[in-house]
Amino acid sequence: NLLNNMQEFLHFLIAQIVDDVDSISITESTEGDAIRFDVKLTEGEYGKVIGKGGKTINAIKTLLYVYQAKKEQTHQPIFINIA
């Protein structure tokens, strides 16, 4: 299975949206009981991932919660920082 953890799953999801897949950089950290992902992309790609009114990034976050519940059977807050 290629998607062994949430970071790989997040990378997979973002790669379906952006044109410059090689520029995707994701770091994962924990803050208390929350999981934080810092995502870096090529300059013109941020709007595609965030989406109109944040709808795309919120959908990605929802998919991460589903992945977390299914694979890891935990529920930790997830934060995605697109910078």
Coordinates of N, CA and C in Angstrom, one line a residue:
N1 N 0.8 -1.2 0.0 CA 0.0 0.0 0.0 C 0.9 1.2 0.0
L2 N 0.7 2.1 -1.0 CA 1.5 3.3 -1.1 C 1.2 4.4 0.0
L3 N -0.1 4.3 0.5 CA -0.5 5.4 1.4 C -0.4 4.9 2.8
N4 N 0.8 4.8 3.4 CA 1.0 4.3 4.7 C 0.7 5.2 5.8
N5 N 0.7 6.5 5.6 CA 0.4 7.4 6.6 C -0.3 8.7 6.1
M6 N -0.8 9.5 7.0 CA -1.6 10.7 6.6 C -0.8 11.6 5.7
Q7 N 0.5 11.8 6.0 CA 1.3 12.7 5.2 C 1.4 12.2 3.8
E8 N 1.6 10.9 3.5 CA 1.6 10.4 2.2 C 0.2 10.6 1.5
F9 N -0.9 10.4 2.3 CA -2.2 10.6 1.8 C -2.5 12.0 1.4
L10 N -2.0 13.0 2.2 CA -2.1 14.4 1.9 C -1.4 14.7 0.6
H11 N -0.2 14.2 0.5 CA 0.6 14.4 -0.7 C -0.1 13.9 -1.9
F12 N -0.6 12.7 -1.8 CA -1.4 12.1 -2.9 C -2.6 13.0 -3.3
L13 N -3.3 13.5 -2.4 CA -4.5 14.4 -2.6 C -4.0 15.7 -3.3
I14 N -3.0 16.3 -2.8 CA -2.5 17.6 -3.4 C -2.0 17.4 -4.8
A15 N -1.3 16.3 -5.0 CA -0.7 16.0 -6.3 C -1.8 15.9 -7.4
Q16 N -3.0 15.5 -7.0 CA -4.1 15.4 -8.0 C -4.6 16.8 -8.4
I17 N -4.2 17.8 -7.6 CA -4.8 19.2 -7.9 C -3.8 20.1 -8.6
V18 N -2.5 20.0 -8.2 CA -1.5 21.0 -8.7 C -0.8 20.5 -10.0
D19 N -0.2 21.4 -10.7 CA 0.5 21.1 -11.9 C 1.9 20.6 -11.6
D20 N 2.6 21.3 -10.7 CA 4.0 21.1 -10.4 C 4.1 20.1 -9.2
V21 N 3.9 18.8 -9.4 CA 3.9 17.8 -8.4 C 5.2 17.8 -7.6
D22 N 6.3 18.0 -8.4 CA 7.7 17.9 -7.8 C 7.9 19.0 -6.7
S23 N 7.1 20.0 -6.7 CA 7.4 21.1 -5.8 C 6.7 20.9 -4.5
I24 N 5.9 19.9 -4.3 CA 5.1 19.7 -3.1 C 6.1 19.3 -2.0
S25 N 6.0 20.1 -0.9 CA 6.8 19.7 0.3 C 5.9 19.8 1.5
I26 N 5.9 18.7 2.2 CA 5.0 18.6 3.4 C 5.8 18.1 4.6
T27 N 5.7 18.9 5.7 CA 6.3 18.5 7.0 C 5.2 18.3 8.0
E28 N 5.3 17.3 8.8 CA 4.3 16.9 9.8 C 4.9 17.1 11.2
S29 N 4.1 17.7 12.0 CA 4.6 17.9 13.4 C 3.3 17.7 14.3
T30 N 3.6 17.6 15.6 CA 2.5 17.6 16.6 C 2.5 18.8 17.5
E31 N 1.4 19.3 17.8 CA 1.3 20.4 18.7 C 0.2 20.0 19.8
G32 N 0.7 19.5 20.9 CA -0.2 19.0 21.9 C -0.8 17.7 21.4
D33 N -2.1 17.6 21.3 CA -2.7 16.4 20.7 C -3.1 16.6 19.3
A34 N -2.7 17.7 18.7 CA -3.1 18.0 17.3 C -1.9 17.6 16.3
I35 N -2.3 17.3 15.1 CA -1.4 17.1 14.1 C -1.3 18.3 13.1
R36 N -0.2 18.7 12.8 CA 0.0 19.9 11.9 C 0.8 19.5 10.7
F37 N 0.3 19.9 9.5 CA 1.0 19.7 8.3 C 1.3 21.1 7.7
D38 N 2.6 21.3 7.4 CA 3.0 22.5 6.7 C 3.2 22.1 5.3
V39 N 2.5 22.8 4.4 CA 2.6 22.5 3.0 C 3.2 23.6 2.2
K40 N 4.2 23.3 1.4 CA 4.9 24.4 0.6 C 4.7 23.9 -0.9
L41 N 4.4 24.9 -1.7 CA 4.1 24.6 -3.1 C 4.8 25.7 -4.0
T42 N 4.7 25.5 -5.3 CA 5.1 26.6 -6.2 C 4.1 27.7 -6.1
E43 N 4.6 29.0 -6.2 CA 3.8 30.2 -6.0 C 2.4 30.1 -6.6
G44 N 2.2 29.8 -7.8 CA 0.9 29.8 -8.4 C -0.1 28.7 -8.0
E45 N 0.4 27.8 -7.2 CA -0.4 26.6 -6.9 C -1.3 26.7 -5.7
Y46 N -1.0 27.7 -4.8 CA -1.7 27.8 -3.5 C -3.2 28.0 -3.7
G47 N -3.7 28.8 -4.6 CA -5.1 29.0 -4.8 C -5.8 27.8 -5.2
K48 N -5.2 26.9 -6.0 CA -5.8 25.6 -6.4 C -6.1 24.7 -5.2
V49 N -5.1 24.7 -4.3 CA -5.3 23.8 -3.1 C -6.2 24.4 -2.1
I50 N -6.2 25.7 -1.9 CA -7.1 26.3 -0.9 C -8.6 26.3 -1.5
G51 N -8.7 26.7 -2.8 CA -10.0 26.7 -3.4 C -10.9 27.9 -3.0
K52 N -12.0 28.1 -3.7 CA -12.8 29.2 -3.5 C -13.5 29.1 -2.1
G53 N -13.2 30.1 -1.3 CA -13.7 30.2 0.1 C -13.2 29.1 1.0
G54 N -12.1 28.5 0.6 CA -11.4 27.4 1.4 C -12.1 26.1 1.2
K55 N -13.0 25.9 0.2 CA -13.7 24.7 0.1 C -12.8 23.5 -0.2
T56 N -11.8 23.7 -1.0 CA -11.0 22.5 -1.4 C -10.1 22.1 -0.2
I57 N -9.5 23.0 0.5 CA -8.7 22.6 1.6 C -9.5 22.0 2.7
N58 N -10.8 22.5 2.9 CA -11.7 21.9 3.9 C -12.1 20.5 3.5
A59 N -12.3 20.2 2.2 CA -12.6 18.9 1.8 C -11.4 17.9 2.0
I60 N -10.2 18.4 1.7 CA -9.0 17.7 2.0 C -8.9 17.3 3.5
K61 N -9.1 18.3 4.3 CA -9.1 18.1 5.8 C -10.1 17.0 6.2
T62 N -11.3 17.1 5.6 CA -12.3 16.1 5.9 C -11.8 14.7 5.5
L63 N -11.2 14.6 4.3 CA -10.7 13.3 3.9 C -9.6 12.8 4.8
L64 N -8.8 13.7 5.4 CA -7.8 13.3 6.3 C -8.4 12.7 7.6
Y65 N -9.5 13.4 8.1 CA -10.2 12.9 9.3 C -10.8 11.5 9.0
V66 N -11.3 11.2 7.8 CA -11.8 9.9 7.5 C -10.7 8.9 7.5
Y67 N -9.6 9.3 6.8 CA -8.4 8.4 6.8 C -7.9 8.1 8.2
Q68 N -7.9 9.1 9.0 CA -7.4 8.9 10.4 C -8.3 7.9 11.1
A69 N -9.6 8.1 11.0 CA -10.6 7.3 11.7 C -10.5 5.8 11.2
K70 N -10.3 5.7 9.9 CA -10.3 4.3 9.3 C -9.0 3.6 9.6
K71 N -7.9 4.2 9.3 CA -6.6 3.6 9.4 C -6.0 3.6 10.8
E72 N -6.1 4.7 11.5 CA -5.4 4.9 12.8 C -6.4 4.8 13.9
Q73 N -7.6 4.8 13.7 CA -8.7 4.7 14.7 C -8.5 5.6 15.9
T74 N -8.1 6.8 15.6 CA -8.0 7.9 16.6 C -8.7 9.1 16.0
H75 N -8.8 10.1 16.9 CA -9.3 11.4 16.4 C -8.5 12.5 17.1
Q76 N -7.6 13.0 16.3 CA -6.8 14.1 16.7 C -7.1 15.3 15.9
P77 N -7.1 16.5 16.4 CA -7.3 17.7 15.5 C -6.2 17.8 14.5
I78 N -6.6 18.2 13.3 CA -5.7 18.3 12.2 C -5.7 19.7 11.7
F79 N -4.5 20.3 11.5 CA -4.3 21.6 11.0 C -3.4 21.5 9.8
I80 N -3.8 22.2 8.7 CA -3.1 22.2 7.5 C -2.7 23.7 7.2
N81 N -1.4 24.0 7.2 CA -0.9 25.3 7.0 C -0.3 25.3 5.6
I82 N -0.9 26.1 4.7 CA -0.5 26.3 3.4 C 0.4 27.5 3.3
A83 N 1.7 27.4 3.2 CA 2.6 28.5 3.2 C 3.6 28.5 2.1

